[in-house]
Short mmCIF file of N, CA, C and O in Angstrom, two decimals:
data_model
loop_
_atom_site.label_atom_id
_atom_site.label_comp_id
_atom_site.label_asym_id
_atom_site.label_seq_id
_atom_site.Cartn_x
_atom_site.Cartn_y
_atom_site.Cartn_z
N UNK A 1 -24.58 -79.31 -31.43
CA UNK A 1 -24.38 -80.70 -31.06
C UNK A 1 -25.76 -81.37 -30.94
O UNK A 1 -26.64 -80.92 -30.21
N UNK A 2 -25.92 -82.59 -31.80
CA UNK A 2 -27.03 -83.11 -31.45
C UNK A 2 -27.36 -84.41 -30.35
O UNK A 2 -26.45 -85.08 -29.86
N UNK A 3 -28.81 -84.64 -30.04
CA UNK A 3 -28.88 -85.35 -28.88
C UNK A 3 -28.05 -86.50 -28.68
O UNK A 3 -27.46 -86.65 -27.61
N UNK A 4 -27.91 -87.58 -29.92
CA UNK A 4 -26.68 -88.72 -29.90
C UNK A 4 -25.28 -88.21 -29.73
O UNK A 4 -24.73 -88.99 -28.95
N UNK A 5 -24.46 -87.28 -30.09
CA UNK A 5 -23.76 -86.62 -29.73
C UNK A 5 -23.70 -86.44 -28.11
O UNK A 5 -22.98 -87.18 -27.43
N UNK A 6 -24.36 -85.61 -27.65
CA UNK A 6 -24.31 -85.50 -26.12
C UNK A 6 -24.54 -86.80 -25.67
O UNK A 6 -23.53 -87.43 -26.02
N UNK A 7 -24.93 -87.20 -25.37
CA UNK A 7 -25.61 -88.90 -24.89
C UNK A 7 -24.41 -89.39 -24.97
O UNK A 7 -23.83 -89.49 -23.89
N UNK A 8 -23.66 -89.84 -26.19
CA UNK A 8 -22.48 -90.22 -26.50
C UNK A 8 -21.15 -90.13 -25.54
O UNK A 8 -20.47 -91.00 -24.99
N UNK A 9 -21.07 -88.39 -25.60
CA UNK A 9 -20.37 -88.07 -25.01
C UNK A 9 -20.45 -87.91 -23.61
O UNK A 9 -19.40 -87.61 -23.03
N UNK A 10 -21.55 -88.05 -22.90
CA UNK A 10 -21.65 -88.64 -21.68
C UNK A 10 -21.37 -89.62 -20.99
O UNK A 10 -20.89 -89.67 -19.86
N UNK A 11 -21.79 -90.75 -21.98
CA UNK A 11 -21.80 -92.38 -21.78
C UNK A 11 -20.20 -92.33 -21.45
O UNK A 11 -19.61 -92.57 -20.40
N UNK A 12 -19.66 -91.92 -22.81
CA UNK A 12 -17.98 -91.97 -22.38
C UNK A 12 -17.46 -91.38 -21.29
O UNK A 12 -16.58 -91.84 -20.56
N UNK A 13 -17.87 -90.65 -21.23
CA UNK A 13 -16.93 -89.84 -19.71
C UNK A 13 -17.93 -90.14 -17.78
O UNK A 13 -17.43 -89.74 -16.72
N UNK A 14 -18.86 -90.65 -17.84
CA UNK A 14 -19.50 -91.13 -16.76
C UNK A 14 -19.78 -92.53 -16.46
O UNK A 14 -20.23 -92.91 -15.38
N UNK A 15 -19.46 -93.32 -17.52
CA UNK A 15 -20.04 -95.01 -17.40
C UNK A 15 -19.76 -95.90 -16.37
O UNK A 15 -20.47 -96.83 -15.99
N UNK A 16 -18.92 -95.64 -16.05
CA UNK A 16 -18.02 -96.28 -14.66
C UNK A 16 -18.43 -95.88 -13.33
O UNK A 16 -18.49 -96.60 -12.33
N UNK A 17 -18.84 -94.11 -13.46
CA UNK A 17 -19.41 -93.57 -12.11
C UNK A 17 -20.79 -93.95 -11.91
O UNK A 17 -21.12 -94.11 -10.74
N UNK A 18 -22.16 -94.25 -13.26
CA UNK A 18 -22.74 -94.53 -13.12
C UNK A 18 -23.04 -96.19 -12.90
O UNK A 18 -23.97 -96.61 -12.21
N UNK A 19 -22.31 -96.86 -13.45
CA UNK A 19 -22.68 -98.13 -13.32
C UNK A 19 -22.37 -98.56 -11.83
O UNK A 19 -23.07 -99.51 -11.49
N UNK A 20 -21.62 -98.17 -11.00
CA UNK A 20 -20.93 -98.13 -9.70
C UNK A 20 -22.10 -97.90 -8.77
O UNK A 20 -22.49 -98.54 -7.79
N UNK A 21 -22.57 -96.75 -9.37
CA UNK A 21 -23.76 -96.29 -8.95
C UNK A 21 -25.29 -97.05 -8.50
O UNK A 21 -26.10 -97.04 -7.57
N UNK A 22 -25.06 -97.78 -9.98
CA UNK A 22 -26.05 -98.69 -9.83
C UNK A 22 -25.62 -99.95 -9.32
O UNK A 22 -26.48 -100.64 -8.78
N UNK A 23 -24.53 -100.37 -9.38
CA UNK A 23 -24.32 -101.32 -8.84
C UNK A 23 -24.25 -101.87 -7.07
O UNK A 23 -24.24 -103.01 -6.59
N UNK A 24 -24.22 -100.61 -6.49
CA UNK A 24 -24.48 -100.49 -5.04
C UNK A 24 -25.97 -100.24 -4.83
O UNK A 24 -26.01 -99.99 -3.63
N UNK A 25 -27.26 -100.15 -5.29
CA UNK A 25 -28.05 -100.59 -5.35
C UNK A 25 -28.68 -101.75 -5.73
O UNK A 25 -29.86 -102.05 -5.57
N UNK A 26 -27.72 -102.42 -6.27
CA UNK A 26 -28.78 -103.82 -6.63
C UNK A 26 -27.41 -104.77 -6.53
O UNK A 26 -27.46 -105.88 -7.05
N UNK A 27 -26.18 -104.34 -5.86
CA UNK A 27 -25.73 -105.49 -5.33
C UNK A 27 -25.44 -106.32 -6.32
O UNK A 27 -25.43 -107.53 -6.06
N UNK A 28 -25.15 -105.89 -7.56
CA UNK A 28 -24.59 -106.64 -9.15
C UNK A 28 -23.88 -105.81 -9.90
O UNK A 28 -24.31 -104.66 -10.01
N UNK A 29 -22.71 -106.16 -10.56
CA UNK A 29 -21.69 -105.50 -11.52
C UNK A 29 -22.09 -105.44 -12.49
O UNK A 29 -22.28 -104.40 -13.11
N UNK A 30 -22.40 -106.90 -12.96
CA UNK A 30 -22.61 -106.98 -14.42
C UNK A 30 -24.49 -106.69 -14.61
O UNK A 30 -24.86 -106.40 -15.75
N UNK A 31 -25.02 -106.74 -14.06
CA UNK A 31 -26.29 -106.53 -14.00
C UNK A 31 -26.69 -104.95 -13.90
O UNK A 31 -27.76 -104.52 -14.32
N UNK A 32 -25.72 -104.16 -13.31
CA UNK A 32 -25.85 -103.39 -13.39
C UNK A 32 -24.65 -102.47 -14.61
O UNK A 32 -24.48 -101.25 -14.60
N UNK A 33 -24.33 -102.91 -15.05
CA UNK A 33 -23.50 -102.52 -16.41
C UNK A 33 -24.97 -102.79 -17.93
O UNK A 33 -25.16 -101.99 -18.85
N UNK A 34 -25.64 -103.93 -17.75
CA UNK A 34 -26.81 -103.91 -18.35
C UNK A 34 -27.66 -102.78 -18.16
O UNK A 34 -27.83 -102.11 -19.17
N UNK A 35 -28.20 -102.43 -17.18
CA UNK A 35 -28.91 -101.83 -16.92
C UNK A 35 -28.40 -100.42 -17.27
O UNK A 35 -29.29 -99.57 -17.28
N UNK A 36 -27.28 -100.03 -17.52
CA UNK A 36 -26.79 -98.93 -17.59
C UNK A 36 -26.76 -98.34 -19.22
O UNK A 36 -26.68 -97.18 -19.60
N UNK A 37 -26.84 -99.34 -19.85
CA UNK A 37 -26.52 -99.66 -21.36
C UNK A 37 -28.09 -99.56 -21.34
O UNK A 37 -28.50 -98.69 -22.11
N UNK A 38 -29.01 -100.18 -20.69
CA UNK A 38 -30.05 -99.92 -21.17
C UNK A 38 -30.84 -98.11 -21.23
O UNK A 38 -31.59 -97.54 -22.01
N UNK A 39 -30.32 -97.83 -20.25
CA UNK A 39 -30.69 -96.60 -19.98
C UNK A 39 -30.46 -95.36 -21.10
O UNK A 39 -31.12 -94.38 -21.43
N UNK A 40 -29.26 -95.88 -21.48
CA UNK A 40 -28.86 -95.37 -22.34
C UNK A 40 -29.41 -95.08 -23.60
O UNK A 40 -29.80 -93.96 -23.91
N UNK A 41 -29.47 -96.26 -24.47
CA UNK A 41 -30.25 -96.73 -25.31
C UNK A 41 -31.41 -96.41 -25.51
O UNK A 41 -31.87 -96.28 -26.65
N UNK A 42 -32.50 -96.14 -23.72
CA UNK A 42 -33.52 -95.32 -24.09
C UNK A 42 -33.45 -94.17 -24.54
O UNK A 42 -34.08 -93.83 -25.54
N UNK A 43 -32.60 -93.30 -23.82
CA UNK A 43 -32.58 -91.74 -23.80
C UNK A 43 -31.88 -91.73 -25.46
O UNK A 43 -31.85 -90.66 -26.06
N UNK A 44 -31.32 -92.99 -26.12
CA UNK A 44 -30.61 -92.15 -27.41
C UNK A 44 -31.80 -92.62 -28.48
O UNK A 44 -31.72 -92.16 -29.62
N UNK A 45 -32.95 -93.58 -28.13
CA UNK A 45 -34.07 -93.34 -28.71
C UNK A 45 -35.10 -92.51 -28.67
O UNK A 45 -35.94 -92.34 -29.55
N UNK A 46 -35.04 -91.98 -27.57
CA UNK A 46 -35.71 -90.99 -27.39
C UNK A 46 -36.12 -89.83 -28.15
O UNK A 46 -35.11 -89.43 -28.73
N UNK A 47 -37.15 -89.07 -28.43
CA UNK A 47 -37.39 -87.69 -29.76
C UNK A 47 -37.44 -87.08 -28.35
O UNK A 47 -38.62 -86.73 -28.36
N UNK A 48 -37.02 -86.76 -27.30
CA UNK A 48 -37.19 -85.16 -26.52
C UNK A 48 -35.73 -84.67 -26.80
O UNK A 48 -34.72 -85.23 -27.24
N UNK A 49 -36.07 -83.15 -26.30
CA UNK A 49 -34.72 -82.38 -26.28
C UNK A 49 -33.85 -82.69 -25.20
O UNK A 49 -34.32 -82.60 -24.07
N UNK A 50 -32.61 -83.07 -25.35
CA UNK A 50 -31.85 -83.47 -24.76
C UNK A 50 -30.31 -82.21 -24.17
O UNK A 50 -29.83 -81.68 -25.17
N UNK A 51 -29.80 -81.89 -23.21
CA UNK A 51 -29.40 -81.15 -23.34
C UNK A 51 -28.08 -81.57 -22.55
O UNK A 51 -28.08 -82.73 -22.14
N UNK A 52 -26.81 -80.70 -22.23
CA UNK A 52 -25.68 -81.28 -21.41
C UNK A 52 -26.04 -81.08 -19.98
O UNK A 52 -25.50 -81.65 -19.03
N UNK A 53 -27.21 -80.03 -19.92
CA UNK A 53 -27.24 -79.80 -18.37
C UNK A 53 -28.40 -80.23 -18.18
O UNK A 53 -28.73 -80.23 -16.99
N UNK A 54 -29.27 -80.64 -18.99
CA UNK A 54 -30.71 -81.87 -18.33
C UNK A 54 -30.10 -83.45 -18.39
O UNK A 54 -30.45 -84.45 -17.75
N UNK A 55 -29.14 -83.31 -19.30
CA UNK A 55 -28.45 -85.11 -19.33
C UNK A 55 -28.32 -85.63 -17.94
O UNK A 55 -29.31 -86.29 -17.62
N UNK A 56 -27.60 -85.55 -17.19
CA UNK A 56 -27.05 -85.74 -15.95
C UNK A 56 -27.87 -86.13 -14.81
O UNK A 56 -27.46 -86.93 -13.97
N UNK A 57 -29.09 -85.54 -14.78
CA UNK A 57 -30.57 -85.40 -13.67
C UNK A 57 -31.20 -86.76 -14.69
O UNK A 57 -31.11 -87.83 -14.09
N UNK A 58 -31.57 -86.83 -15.58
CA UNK A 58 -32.29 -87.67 -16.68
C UNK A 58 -31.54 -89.08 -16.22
O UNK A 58 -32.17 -89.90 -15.56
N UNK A 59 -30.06 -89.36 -16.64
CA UNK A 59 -29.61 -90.54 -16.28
C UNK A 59 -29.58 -90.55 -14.77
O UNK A 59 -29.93 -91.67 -14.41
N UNK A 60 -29.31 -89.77 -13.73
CA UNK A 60 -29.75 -90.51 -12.48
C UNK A 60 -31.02 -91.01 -11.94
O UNK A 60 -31.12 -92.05 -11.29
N UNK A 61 -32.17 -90.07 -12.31
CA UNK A 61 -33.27 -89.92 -12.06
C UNK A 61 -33.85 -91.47 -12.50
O UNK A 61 -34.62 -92.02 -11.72
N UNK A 62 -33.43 -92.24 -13.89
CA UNK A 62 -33.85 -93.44 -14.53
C UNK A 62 -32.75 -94.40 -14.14
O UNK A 62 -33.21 -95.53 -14.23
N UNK A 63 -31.30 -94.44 -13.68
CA UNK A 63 -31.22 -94.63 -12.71
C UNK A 63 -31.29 -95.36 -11.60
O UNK A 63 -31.26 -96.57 -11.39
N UNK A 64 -31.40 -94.43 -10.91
CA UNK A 64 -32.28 -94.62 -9.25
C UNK A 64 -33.30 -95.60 -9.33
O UNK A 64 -33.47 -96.33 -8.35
N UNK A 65 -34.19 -95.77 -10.64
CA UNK A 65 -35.48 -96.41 -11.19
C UNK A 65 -35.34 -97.27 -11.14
O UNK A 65 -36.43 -97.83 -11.03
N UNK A 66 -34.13 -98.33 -11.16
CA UNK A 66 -34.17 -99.69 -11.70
C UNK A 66 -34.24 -100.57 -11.04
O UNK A 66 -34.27 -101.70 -11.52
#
């Protein structure tokens, strides 16, 4: 499986827990639905190795960041 693949299949099955996530930090839905999409977008531009069990730490960690 490659890195867009995983990423992919993350986005789909967590998007809601994460954006929730972020959204109780900054006190915005839709602002934080952006921000979530953005995150994304980095990590699927990204050239590092990407994995199912570093995915998870990676999107909170950037995240938490915003």
């Amino acid at each position: 499986m490659n890195n867009h693949q995983i990423i992919a299949d993350y986005y789909a099955g967590h998007r809601d827990e994460i954006v929730g996530f972020v959204a109780q930090r900054i006190g915005d839905g839709d602002t934080a639905q952006d921000l979530v999409q953005d995150v994304f977008l980095r990590l699927l531009r990204s050239d590092k190795l990407i994995s199912p069990i570093t995915l998870p730490a990676l999107v909170f960690t950037m995240a938490r960041n915003v």
